[in-house]
Amino acid sequence: MKKAWSFARDISLYAIKGGPFFYAWMLFLFFFILVGLYTSYRQFSEGLILTGATDQIPLEMFFANFVFTAHVAAAAVLVVAPGYFYHRKDIKELAVIGEIIAMVFVATGITFILYHMGRPDRLFHMIPGIGFLNFPNSMLVYDTIVLNVYLLLNLTGVVYILYNKYVGTFDSKHLARWFTPIVYLAIAWGPLIHIVTAFVLASNARMVPWATAVLPFGFLSMAGASGPALIILIFLLTRKYSKLQINDSIIDLLTTIIAWSLGILMLVFAAEIFSVLYSSTEHAASLKYTMFGHNGLNKYVPWFWGDIGTLIGCFIALLFPGVRRSYNFWLPIVCLLVFFGVLVEKPMVLVFPAFSPSPLGEYTEYHTTLIEFLNVLFIWAVAFLWLTLIIKGAIGILTGEVRYRKSPPRKAVQH
Amino acid sequence: MSEENNTNPEESADLDNSRRDFLRYVCTSSAAALVVASESSAAAVVEEANSADAEVTVAEFFQGHFVLMSDEEKKQAIARLEKRYSAQYGKKTTVSDVAAPDGVLFGYALDMSKCIGCRRCVHACAEENNQSRGESAIQWIQVMKIPKGNISFSAEELEKGYPEKSRFGDYGVQVGGNAYHPAGLTTEGAQSYYQDEAVPDKDFFYMPVQCQQCEKPPCVKACPVRATFRDHAGVVLIDYNWCIGCRMCQLACPYHARRFNWGEPNLPAEEMNPKTHYFGNRPRMKGVMEKCTFCVQRTREGRNPACLEACPVGARKFGNLLDPESDVRKVLATKRVFRFKEEFGTYPKFFYYIG
Ligand code: SF4
Ligand code: SF4
């Protein structure tokens, strides 16, 4: 107990100390958190009427961002898997960072869903026993289950690894009996949450643009692009600002994953666009609206082309070794573009235009409200706050700067 | 609930209930809000009404799914609601929980050749069913104004196909100049927000759409908590107190039949219809889904839906699909009937026909 207490204390104390760059970042996040507290209060007291959602477009920015968090959460296994499946030692050391990212992003996704709910106060209706779950029919039920289990799996993994490293009992060759299955389960669970999230969308026959078999493949390839993009950025920052060593070979592996995920994504887009547009039946209406507009409503047209252009550009850029090796300039730029390219795709290409035409032939543009936007920023600010602090604490433990007073001195840090 | 009260029933009922509820929800601070007035008279209800009564009680907040409640719990839930609504709207409100009749499957038929697009059904529905008014107005019926094919084709378009005229003499591989002009029953080109001085417009026909009461309702399948369900007379209903507002049902419905209370509904007290049903027209709250119920509060008592009564041209027929003598069955037997968007495989019990 005493150990657990000092674990929590030491890791928090380490996490909140940093250089000016770190404090500036915290201040930046806190600004949006403060504003967001007020706008969240407004939304929870007055209802979703403060967002841009309507009966024509019932999903708001929150839901779109939720899909994106599922991308990144699922992709975090890409840092965990190589270590455990291919026994790459250097990356196995970093597996815990992947698990932290998965944990924080799943929690963020669940928060987005909370903001999406019309009656968040009644969520207890979904607790089995007290409430009622429409199992096995409702896809949202599956999603709730897989997301929460994924959160738990990663939470267990993170706490187990960090705590044991902290007290000095961690030995990657002799993990606890129960722990190895949990790691493998968590690795399998990553793609699972993503496939289920795709099915939540694809299960609606009337949402013609989503009711396609390529949706999970599109999602997985976008996950494979956006997740590692974020992870590379985190790794580059980490090795610049901390003592933790991260080999170039790990970055290169992740870059390769991004490049080929983008490649597969191009194929998925091409397959979808071809099979919809060649015959151009009434099912093409929504895609045509996104690509070319409809009777003067063309809000999504620049977003669509801009986004596709960005992703194709990033794919081509990553084919050049010069870009892949430019760890301090080109690579971070490409990673940022991929991250935001996939993020922006969610509301502006995947979600909002999919509602036009409606079943009764209406075309609608979505108008995000300021409150909704600030709430989205609030949730992201909280997410990045946690992400920064937890990863920072973890770095302290991985480098051996934070450890239990009485634990035996660590052998050389492996990498 | 009142079997133990022999003296001064009103007061002791209140006391008794407040004690019981208090024990059940010890965690709450305000015991007064928990008092359930069960069998008070109409006048008493309105007189006693104060602002506290108009609030949602803790007991209401924690109530279970209405269908799964015991008879006793149902009675209490109804009493709570009647008290709250009566206080809120300043008039004696009844909330019925009459069950669906046995051996009945409700169905509806609408004559497309008669409908003149006057939207009287839309407004009668809103009044009967206590829909939100004004800025946040909700309407369960949407009337589409669809262009007749007679204005779709023109000689000027003859030369406008693409690609340009070929050696085969046609205008392009696939696209003739008169493509992209909808004709006939299609939602392409349909207008739902027409503001015409006079109806019908001779170049258009009209198609009202409301919940089609699907026999295989995708909305029910999608609801994570079964707040929406199909009753044994085939009507899809919503427990407004159980709905968590996730809007999965709205995503699933191929008829755009569901409406969400994005904010607190705006229902002026003087326009409120106090004769309500738990699953039907009782006032809704912020953040829950609603839609056409075939007027459960009427049809479960053998009356016709309000939209049918309001229709000035008799385009609407309602009845029991299991009874060969009912109006709907006669329509099904003698007219050319179709289901809207039958390709979605939802098997609606709402039929359209050309009279
Ligand atoms: S029309 Fe829509 S709301 Fe009505 S039963 Fe069918 S799917 Fe459900
Ligand atoms: S909005 Fe309500 S009725 Fe619709 S699926 Fe969600 S909980 Fe069920």
mmCIF file of C-alpha atoms in Angstrom, chain B residues 11-355:
data_model
loop_
_atom_site.group_PDB
_atom_site.id
_atom_site.type_symbol
_atom_site.label_atom_id
_atom_site.label_comp_id
_atom_site.label_asym_id
_atom_site.label_seq_id
_atom_site.Cartn_x
_atom_site.Cartn_y
_atom_site.Cartn_z
ATOM 1 C CA GLU B 11 -53.072 13.089 3.769
ATOM 2 C CA SER B 12 -51.992 9.663 4.905
ATOM 3 C CA ALA B 13 -51.470 8.543 1.368
ATOM 4 C CA ASP B 14 -49.052 11.371 0.949
ATOM 5 C CA LEU B 15 -47.341 10.629 4.216
ATOM 6 C CA ASP B 16 -47.143 6.971 3.529
ATOM 7 C CA ASN B 17 -45.705 7.435 0.129
ATOM 8 C CA SER B 18 -43.251 10.016 1.141
ATOM 9 C CA ARG B 19 -41.966 7.699 3.837
ATOM 10 C CA ARG B 20 -41.761 4.775 1.507
ATOM 11 C CA ASP B 21 -40.072 6.684 -1.227
ATOM 12 C CA PHE B 22 -37.796 8.255 1.266
ATOM 13 C CA LEU B 23 -36.657 4.863 2.419
ATOM 14 C CA ARG B 24 -36.155 3.818 -1.130
ATOM 15 C CA TYR B 25 -34.091 6.797 -2.102
ATOM 16 C CA VAL B 26 -32.382 7.628 1.137
ATOM 17 C CA CYS B 27 -29.645 9.312 -0.754
ATOM 18 C CA THR B 28 -31.790 12.278 -1.640
ATOM 19 C CA SER B 29 -31.934 15.430 0.344
ATOM 20 C CA SER B 30 -35.351 16.659 -0.586
ATOM 21 C CA ALA B 31 -38.007 14.317 0.698
ATOM 22 C CA ALA B 32 -40.742 16.745 -0.214
ATOM 23 C CA ALA B 33 -40.071 16.296 -3.875
ATOM 24 C CA LEU B 34 -40.745 12.610 -3.563
ATOM 25 C CA VAL B 35 -44.315 12.863 -2.442
ATOM 26 C CA VAL B 36 -46.572 11.080 -4.810
ATOM 27 C CA ALA B 37 -50.149 12.234 -4.919
ATOM 28 C CA SER B 38 -52.043 9.290 -6.194
ATOM 29 C CA GLU B 39 -55.765 9.553 -5.963
ATOM 30 C CA SER B 40 -56.394 13.234 -5.519
ATOM 31 C CA SER B 41 -59.332 14.838 -7.235
ATOM 32 C CA ALA B 42 -58.909 17.057 -10.235
ATOM 33 C CA ALA B 43 -59.460 20.263 -8.344
ATOM 34 C CA ALA B 44 -57.131 19.267 -5.569
ATOM 35 C CA VAL B 45 -54.370 18.526 -8.020
ATOM 36 C CA VAL B 46 -54.526 21.915 -9.622
ATOM 37 C CA GLU B 47 -54.931 23.693 -6.300
ATOM 38 C CA GLU B 48 -52.051 21.927 -4.653
ATOM 39 C CA ALA B 49 -49.903 22.556 -7.648
ATOM 40 C CA ASN B 50 -46.805 24.492 -6.845
ATOM 41 C CA SER B 51 -43.568 24.865 -8.669
ATOM 42 C CA ALA B 52 -41.999 21.932 -6.833
ATOM 43 C CA ASP B 53 -44.657 19.603 -8.253
ATOM 44 C CA ALA B 54 -43.741 20.612 -11.765
ATOM 45 C CA GLU B 55 -40.230 19.257 -11.316
ATOM 46 C CA VAL B 56 -39.129 15.752 -12.246
ATOM 47 C CA THR B 57 -38.971 13.808 -8.995
ATOM 48 C CA VAL B 58 -36.143 11.548 -7.972
ATOM 49 C CA ALA B 59 -38.591 8.673 -8.131
ATOM 50 C CA GLU B 60 -39.368 9.492 -11.742
ATOM 51 C CA PHE B 61 -35.686 9.821 -12.530
ATOM 52 C CA PHE B 62 -34.943 6.362 -11.197
ATOM 53 C CA GLN B 63 -37.986 4.593 -12.582
ATOM 54 C CA GLY B 64 -37.396 1.545 -14.752
ATOM 55 C CA HIS B 65 -38.616 0.735 -18.255
ATOM 56 C CA PHE B 66 -42.396 1.109 -18.174
ATOM 57 C CA VAL B 67 -43.062 -2.178 -19.930
ATOM 58 C CA LEU B 68 -41.050 -4.060 -17.322
ATOM 59 C CA MET B 69 -42.714 -2.400 -14.321
ATOM 60 C CA SER B 70 -45.071 -4.204 -11.985
ATOM 61 C CA ASP B 71 -48.682 -3.038 -11.961
ATOM 62 C CA GLU B 72 -48.074 -1.235 -8.702
ATOM 63 C CA GLU B 73 -45.032 0.607 -10.076
ATOM 64 C CA LYS B 74 -46.968 1.529 -13.194
ATOM 65 C CA LYS B 75 -49.709 3.060 -11.090
ATOM 66 C CA GLN B 76 -47.207 5.102 -9.161
ATOM 67 C CA ALA B 77 -45.399 6.222 -12.298
ATOM 68 C CA ILE B 78 -48.665 7.331 -13.866
ATOM 69 C CA ALA B 79 -49.683 9.178 -10.701
ATOM 70 C CA ARG B 80 -46.340 10.963 -10.567
ATOM 71 C CA LEU B 81 -46.653 12.076 -14.162
ATOM 72 C CA GLU B 82 -50.253 13.208 -13.809
ATOM 73 C CA LYS B 83 -49.271 15.286 -10.840
ATOM 74 C CA ARG B 84 -46.280 16.797 -12.577
ATOM 75 C CA TYR B 85 -48.071 17.614 -15.817
ATOM 76 C CA SER B 86 -51.083 19.020 -13.994
ATOM 77 C CA ALA B 87 -48.836 21.355 -12.053
ATOM 78 C CA GLN B 88 -46.720 22.245 -15.043
ATOM 79 C CA TYR B 89 -49.578 23.083 -17.400
ATOM 80 C CA GLY B 90 -52.084 24.220 -14.796
ATOM 81 C CA LYS B 91 -54.788 21.838 -15.912
ATOM 82 C CA LYS B 92 -55.904 18.399 -14.873
ATOM 83 C CA THR B 93 -53.933 16.023 -17.056
ATOM 84 C CA THR B 94 -54.574 12.324 -17.400
ATOM 85 C CA VAL B 95 -51.926 9.845 -18.444
ATOM 86 C CA SER B 96 -53.452 6.589 -19.610
ATOM 87 C CA ASP B 97 -51.664 3.289 -19.870
ATOM 88 C CA VAL B 98 -54.452 1.390 -21.591
ATOM 89 C CA ALA B 99 -52.949 -1.692 -23.214
ATOM 90 C CA ALA B 100 -53.149 -2.459 -26.902
ATOM 91 C CA PRO B 101 -56.231 -4.505 -27.782
ATOM 92 C CA ASP B 102 -55.753 -8.210 -28.459
ATOM 93 C CA GLY B 103 -56.100 -9.725 -31.911
ATOM 94 C CA VAL B 104 -55.446 -6.417 -33.607
ATOM 95 C CA LEU B 105 -52.738 -5.321 -36.019
ATOM 96 C CA PHE B 106 -53.047 -1.662 -36.835
ATOM 97 C CA GLY B 107 -52.553 -0.497 -40.395
ATOM 98 C CA TYR B 108 -52.936 2.675 -42.368
ATOM 99 C CA ALA B 109 -53.616 3.464 -45.995
ATOM 100 C CA LEU B 110 -53.268 6.769 -47.810
ATOM 101 C CA ASP B 111 -54.757 7.673 -51.151
ATOM 102 C CA MET B 112 -52.115 9.541 -53.148
ATOM 103 C CA SER B 113 -54.601 10.582 -55.810
ATOM 104 C CA LYS B 114 -56.769 12.362 -53.263
ATOM 105 C CA CYS B 115 -54.187 14.122 -51.112
ATOM 106 C CA ILE B 116 -54.142 17.858 -51.892
ATOM 107 C CA GLY B 117 -51.152 18.776 -49.753
ATOM 108 C CA CYS B 118 -53.063 21.061 -47.362
ATOM 109 C CA ARG B 119 -51.101 19.841 -44.332
ATOM 110 C CA ARG B 120 -54.182 19.777 -42.095
ATOM 111 C CA CYS B 121 -53.048 16.354 -40.893
ATOM 112 C CA VAL B 122 -49.684 17.828 -39.951
ATOM 113 C CA HIS B 123 -51.232 20.483 -37.751
ATOM 114 C CA ALA B 124 -53.943 18.276 -36.297
ATOM 115 C CA CYS B 125 -51.196 15.830 -35.348
ATOM 116 C CA ALA B 126 -49.117 18.514 -33.651
ATOM 117 C CA GLU B 127 -52.127 19.688 -31.628
ATOM 118 C CA GLU B 128 -53.315 16.232 -30.669
ATOM 119 C CA ASN B 129 -49.875 14.949 -29.804
ATOM 120 C CA ASN B 130 -48.487 17.913 -27.876
ATOM 121 C CA GLN B 131 -45.595 18.527 -30.196
ATOM 122 C CA SER B 132 -43.211 21.380 -29.524
ATOM 123 C CA ARG B 133 -44.276 24.692 -31.125
ATOM 124 C CA GLY B 134 -42.651 27.840 -32.408
ATOM 125 C CA GLU B 135 -38.909 28.032 -32.967
ATOM 126 C CA SER B 136 -38.338 24.439 -31.938
ATOM 127 C CA ALA B 137 -41.444 23.108 -33.674
ATOM 128 C CA ILE B 138 -41.661 19.382 -34.218
ATOM 129 C CA GLN B 139 -43.903 17.782 -36.806
ATOM 130 C CA TRP B 140 -44.366 14.066 -37.126
ATOM 131 C CA ILE B 141 -45.856 14.188 -40.610
ATOM 132 C CA GLN B 142 -43.881 15.615 -43.493
ATOM 133 C CA VAL B 143 -45.683 16.240 -46.777
ATOM 134 C CA MET B 144 -43.539 15.982 -49.880
ATOM 135 C CA LYS B 145 -44.534 18.036 -52.901
ATOM 136 C CA ILE B 146 -43.374 16.062 -55.911
ATOM 137 C CA PRO B 147 -43.221 17.415 -59.480
ATOM 138 C CA LYS B 148 -45.436 15.640 -61.958
ATOM 139 C CA GLY B 149 -43.601 14.203 -64.931
ATOM 140 C CA ASN B 150 -45.432 16.570 -67.273
ATOM 141 C CA ILE B 151 -42.968 19.386 -66.597
ATOM 142 C CA SER B 152 -39.903 17.180 -66.848
ATOM 143 C CA PHE B 153 -39.389 16.857 -70.572
ATOM 144 C CA SER B 154 -38.666 19.545 -73.066
ATOM 145 C CA ALA B 155 -37.613 19.836 -76.692
ATOM 146 C CA GLU B 156 -34.839 22.286 -75.815
ATOM 147 C CA GLU B 157 -33.022 19.616 -73.898
ATOM 148 C CA LEU B 158 -32.958 17.292 -76.900
ATOM 149 C CA GLU B 159 -29.534 18.464 -78.083
ATOM 150 C CA LYS B 160 -28.024 18.731 -74.615
ATOM 151 C CA GLY B 161 -26.920 15.175 -73.888
ATOM 152 C CA TYR B 162 -23.295 14.315 -73.374
ATOM 153 C CA PRO B 163 -20.838 13.359 -74.680
ATOM 154 C CA GLU B 164 -21.618 15.232 -77.886
ATOM 155 C CA LYS B 165 -23.576 13.684 -80.706
ATOM 156 C CA SER B 166 -21.785 10.612 -81.985
ATOM 157 C CA ARG B 167 -21.731 8.765 -85.281
ATOM 158 C CA PHE B 168 -24.419 6.512 -83.914
ATOM 159 C CA GLY B 169 -26.803 9.414 -83.821
ATOM 160 C CA ASP B 170 -27.424 9.204 -80.115
ATOM 161 C CA TYR B 171 -26.475 11.812 -77.600
ATOM 162 C CA GLY B 172 -23.764 10.246 -75.615
ATOM 163 C CA VAL B 173 -23.049 6.841 -74.220
ATOM 164 C CA GLN B 174 -25.693 7.001 -71.553
ATOM 165 C CA VAL B 175 -26.909 10.458 -70.816
ATOM 166 C CA GLY B 176 -29.703 11.968 -72.846
ATOM 167 C CA GLY B 177 -30.511 15.647 -72.589
ATOM 168 C CA ASN B 178 -33.669 14.985 -70.635
ATOM 169 C CA ALA B 179 -31.886 13.076 -67.903
ATOM 170 C CA TYR B 180 -31.713 14.585 -64.429
ATOM 171 C CA HIS B 181 -35.307 15.773 -64.530
ATOM 172 C CA PRO B 182 -37.184 13.662 -62.025
ATOM 173 C CA ALA B 183 -40.541 12.353 -63.090
ATOM 174 C CA GLY B 184 -42.982 10.301 -61.115
ATOM 175 C CA LEU B 185 -42.700 9.109 -57.572
ATOM 176 C CA THR B 186 -39.206 9.959 -56.467
ATOM 177 C CA THR B 187 -37.735 11.962 -53.625
ATOM 178 C CA GLU B 188 -35.369 13.588 -56.105
ATOM 179 C CA GLY B 189 -36.769 17.065 -56.532
ATOM 180 C CA ALA B 190 -39.326 16.663 -53.758
ATOM 181 C CA GLN B 191 -39.975 19.783 -51.697
ATOM 182 C CA SER B 192 -41.040 19.517 -48.097
ATOM 183 C CA TYR B 193 -41.117 23.176 -47.120
ATOM 184 C CA TYR B 194 -43.444 24.621 -49.749
ATOM 185 C CA GLN B 195 -45.372 27.690 -48.627
ATOM 186 C CA ASP B 196 -48.142 27.854 -51.197
ATOM 187 C CA GLU B 197 -51.097 30.204 -50.935
ATOM 188 C CA ALA B 198 -53.367 27.676 -52.550
ATOM 189 C CA VAL B 199 -53.160 23.923 -52.840
ATOM 190 C CA PRO B 200 -53.059 21.706 -54.794
ATOM 191 C CA ASP B 201 -50.533 23.005 -57.302
ATOM 192 C CA LYS B 202 -51.492 21.509 -60.640
ATOM 193 C CA ASP B 203 -47.940 20.562 -61.600
ATOM 194 C CA PHE B 204 -47.293 18.612 -58.420
ATOM 195 C CA PHE B 205 -48.671 15.766 -56.417
ATOM 196 C CA TYR B 206 -48.292 15.228 -52.696
ATOM 197 C CA MET B 207 -47.078 12.456 -50.489
ATOM 198 C CA PRO B 208 -47.347 12.689 -46.700
ATOM 199 C CA VAL B 209 -44.795 10.606 -44.820
ATOM 200 C CA GLN B 210 -44.912 9.664 -41.163
ATOM 201 C CA CYS B 211 -43.733 6.672 -39.166
ATOM 202 C CA GLN B 212 -44.614 3.660 -41.294
ATOM 203 C CA GLN B 213 -44.923 1.341 -38.270
ATOM 204 C CA CYS B 214 -42.598 -1.192 -39.824
ATOM 205 C CA GLU B 215 -43.206 -4.842 -39.048
ATOM 206 C CA LYS B 216 -39.426 -5.234 -39.123
ATOM 207 C CA PRO B 217 -38.423 -1.910 -37.622
ATOM 208 C CA PRO B 218 -34.705 -1.108 -37.890
ATOM 209 C CA CYS B 219 -35.140 1.605 -35.252
ATOM 210 C CA VAL B 220 -36.091 -0.953 -32.612
ATOM 211 C CA LYS B 221 -33.124 -3.097 -33.519
ATOM 212 C CA ALA B 222 -30.729 -0.162 -33.152
ATOM 213 C CA CYS B 223 -31.893 1.141 -29.775
ATOM 214 C CA PRO B 224 -29.293 0.157 -27.168
ATOM 215 C CA VAL B 225 -31.711 0.202 -24.242
ATOM 216 C CA ARG B 226 -34.952 -0.878 -25.931
ATOM 217 C CA ALA B 227 -36.516 2.451 -25.122
ATOM 218 C CA THR B 228 -38.245 2.004 -28.449
ATOM 219 C CA PHE B 229 -40.151 -1.215 -29.045
ATOM 220 C CA ARG B 230 -43.055 -2.666 -30.985
ATOM 221 C CA ASP B 231 -46.296 -3.327 -29.106
ATOM 222 C CA HIS B 232 -48.452 -6.340 -29.857
ATOM 223 C CA ALA B 233 -50.777 -4.337 -32.071
ATOM 224 C CA GLY B 234 -47.769 -3.644 -34.273
ATOM 225 C CA VAL B 235 -47.181 -0.026 -33.286
ATOM 226 C CA VAL B 236 -43.630 1.124 -32.566
ATOM 227 C CA LEU B 237 -43.537 3.171 -29.376
ATOM 228 C CA ILE B 238 -41.012 5.001 -27.197
ATOM 229 C CA ASP B 239 -40.757 5.206 -23.429
ATOM 230 C CA TYR B 240 -39.747 8.868 -23.185
ATOM 231 C CA ASN B 241 -38.508 8.312 -19.669
ATOM 232 C CA TRP B 242 -36.225 5.478 -20.695
ATOM 233 C CA CYS B 243 -34.727 6.948 -23.886
ATOM 234 C CA ILE B 244 -31.100 8.002 -23.436
ATOM 235 C CA GLY B 245 -31.091 10.234 -26.488
ATOM 236 C CA CYS B 246 -28.388 8.429 -28.471
ATOM 237 C CA ARG B 247 -30.310 8.848 -31.759
ATOM 238 C CA MET B 248 -29.269 5.473 -33.130
ATOM 239 C CA CYS B 249 -32.917 4.901 -34.064
ATOM 240 C CA GLN B 250 -32.947 8.101 -36.084
ATOM 241 C CA LEU B 251 -29.913 6.902 -38.017
ATOM 242 C CA ALA B 252 -31.596 3.592 -38.689
ATOM 243 C CA CYS B 253 -35.012 4.817 -39.824
ATOM 244 C CA PRO B 254 -35.262 4.854 -43.630
ATOM 245 C CA TYR B 255 -38.326 7.136 -43.575
ATOM 246 C CA HIS B 256 -37.004 10.136 -41.677
ATOM 247 C CA ALA B 257 -39.870 9.557 -39.273
ATOM 248 C CA ARG B 258 -38.177 10.269 -35.962
ATOM 249 C CA ARG B 259 -37.842 13.652 -34.324
ATOM 250 C CA PHE B 260 -35.539 14.598 -31.507
ATOM 251 C CA ASN B 261 -36.097 17.128 -28.739
ATOM 252 C CA TRP B 262 -32.862 19.050 -29.194
ATOM 253 C CA GLY B 263 -33.796 21.461 -26.443
ATOM 254 C CA GLU B 264 -36.558 21.818 -23.877
ATOM 255 C CA PRO B 265 -39.791 21.441 -25.875
ATOM 256 C CA ASN B 266 -41.942 24.528 -26.109
ATOM 257 C CA LEU B 267 -45.571 23.619 -25.442
ATOM 258 C CA PRO B 268 -47.766 26.562 -24.378
ATOM 259 C CA ALA B 269 -50.077 25.527 -21.516
ATOM 260 C CA GLU B 270 -53.212 26.726 -23.263
ATOM 261 C CA GLU B 271 -52.451 24.618 -26.338
ATOM 262 C CA MET B 272 -51.644 21.492 -24.354
ATOM 263 C CA ASN B 273 -53.925 18.489 -24.873
ATOM 264 C CA PRO B 274 -54.472 17.104 -21.345
ATOM 265 C CA LYS B 275 -55.798 13.716 -22.406
ATOM 266 C CA THR B 276 -52.616 11.752 -22.848
ATOM 267 C CA HIS B 277 -51.146 8.273 -23.023
ATOM 268 C CA TYR B 278 -47.860 7.209 -21.467
ATOM 269 C CA PHE B 279 -46.430 6.008 -24.810
ATOM 270 C CA GLY B 280 -48.243 8.588 -26.891
ATOM 271 C CA ASN B 281 -48.905 12.272 -26.598
ATOM 272 C CA ARG B 282 -47.824 13.055 -23.053
ATOM 273 C CA PRO B 283 -45.469 16.033 -23.009
ATOM 274 C CA ARG B 284 -41.904 15.088 -23.752
ATOM 275 C CA MET B 285 -38.718 16.367 -22.201
ATOM 276 C CA LYS B 286 -35.406 17.633 -23.523
ATOM 277 C CA GLY B 287 -33.110 15.089 -25.147
ATOM 278 C CA VAL B 288 -35.527 12.316 -26.063
ATOM 279 C CA MET B 289 -36.842 10.894 -29.298
ATOM 280 C CA GLU B 290 -40.451 11.007 -30.480
ATOM 281 C CA LYS B 291 -42.479 10.063 -33.539
ATOM 282 C CA CYS B 292 -45.918 9.095 -34.816
ATOM 283 C CA THR B 293 -47.620 6.438 -32.690
ATOM 284 C CA PHE B 294 -50.794 6.073 -34.785
ATOM 285 C CA CYS B 295 -52.243 8.140 -31.900
ATOM 286 C CA VAL B 296 -52.067 5.341 -29.303
ATOM 287 C CA GLN B 297 -54.125 7.435 -26.927
ATOM 288 C CA ARG B 298 -56.985 7.287 -29.441
ATOM 289 C CA THR B 299 -56.547 4.069 -31.345
ATOM 290 C CA ARG B 300 -56.155 1.879 -28.278
ATOM 291 C CA GLU B 301 -59.602 3.123 -27.293
ATOM 292 C CA GLY B 302 -61.106 2.324 -30.676
ATOM 293 C CA ARG B 303 -60.993 5.832 -32.124
ATOM 294 C CA ASN B 304 -59.326 6.998 -35.337
ATOM 295 C CA PRO B 305 -56.017 8.877 -35.448
ATOM 296 C CA ALA B 306 -56.247 12.669 -35.463
ATOM 297 C CA CYS B 307 -54.672 13.009 -38.919
ATOM 298 C CA LEU B 308 -57.392 10.849 -40.410
ATOM 299 C CA GLU B 309 -60.134 12.945 -38.842
ATOM 300 C CA ALA B 310 -58.516 16.139 -40.043
ATOM 301 C CA CYS B 311 -58.142 15.117 -43.678
ATOM 302 C CA PRO B 312 -60.664 17.162 -45.714
ATOM 303 C CA VAL B 313 -60.646 14.836 -48.722
ATOM 304 C CA GLY B 314 -60.804 11.465 -46.979
ATOM 305 C CA ALA B 315 -57.418 10.351 -48.257
ATOM 306 C CA ARG B 316 -56.616 8.501 -45.047
ATOM 307 C CA LYS B 317 -57.923 5.091 -43.940
ATOM 308 C CA PHE B 318 -57.082 3.334 -40.710
ATOM 309 C CA GLY B 319 -58.010 0.026 -39.168
ATOM 310 C CA ASN B 320 -57.262 -3.495 -38.101
ATOM 311 C CA LEU B 321 -55.304 -5.424 -40.697
ATOM 312 C CA LEU B 322 -56.671 -8.674 -39.276
ATOM 313 C CA ASP B 323 -60.292 -7.685 -39.841
ATOM 314 C CA PRO B 324 -61.479 -8.159 -43.443
ATOM 315 C CA GLU B 325 -64.228 -5.597 -42.877
ATOM 316 C CA SER B 326 -61.915 -2.787 -41.808
ATOM 317 C CA ASP B 327 -61.235 0.186 -44.075
ATOM 318 C CA VAL B 328 -57.576 -0.657 -44.577
ATOM 319 C CA ARG B 329 -58.319 -4.229 -45.468
ATOM 320 C CA LYS B 330 -60.869 -3.090 -48.027
ATOM 321 C CA VAL B 331 -58.271 -0.805 -49.562
ATOM 322 C CA LEU B 332 -55.770 -3.647 -49.652
ATOM 323 C CA ALA B 333 -58.362 -5.879 -51.303
ATOM 324 C CA THR B 334 -59.532 -3.503 -53.994
ATOM 325 C CA LYS B 335 -56.797 -0.967 -54.740
ATOM 326 C CA ARG B 336 -53.341 -0.986 -56.261
ATOM 327 C CA VAL B 337 -51.285 -0.599 -53.129
ATOM 328 C CA PHE B 338 -47.587 -0.061 -52.574
ATOM 329 C CA ARG B 339 -45.199 0.379 -49.712
ATOM 330 C CA PHE B 340 -42.788 3.332 -49.697
ATOM 331 C CA LYS B 341 -39.101 2.353 -50.010
ATOM 332 C CA GLU B 342 -39.948 -1.317 -49.922
ATOM 333 C CA GLU B 343 -36.324 -2.034 -50.916
ATOM 334 C CA PHE B 344 -35.300 -1.488 -47.311
ATOM 335 C CA GLY B 345 -37.174 -4.600 -46.303
ATOM 336 C CA THR B 346 -38.904 -3.014 -43.320
ATOM 337 C CA TYR B 347 -42.424 -4.204 -44.230
ATOM 338 C CA PRO B 348 -44.329 -1.073 -43.261
ATOM 339 C CA LYS B 349 -47.964 -1.257 -42.181
ATOM 340 C CA PHE B 350 -48.517 2.086 -43.835
ATOM 341 C CA PHE B 351 -49.703 1.702 -47.413
ATOM 342 C CA TYR B 352 -50.047 4.140 -50.272
ATOM 343 C CA TYR B 353 -52.540 3.616 -53.053
ATOM 344 C CA ILE B 354 -53.813 5.294 -56.148
ATOM 345 C CA GLY B 355 -57.551 5.542 -55.569
#
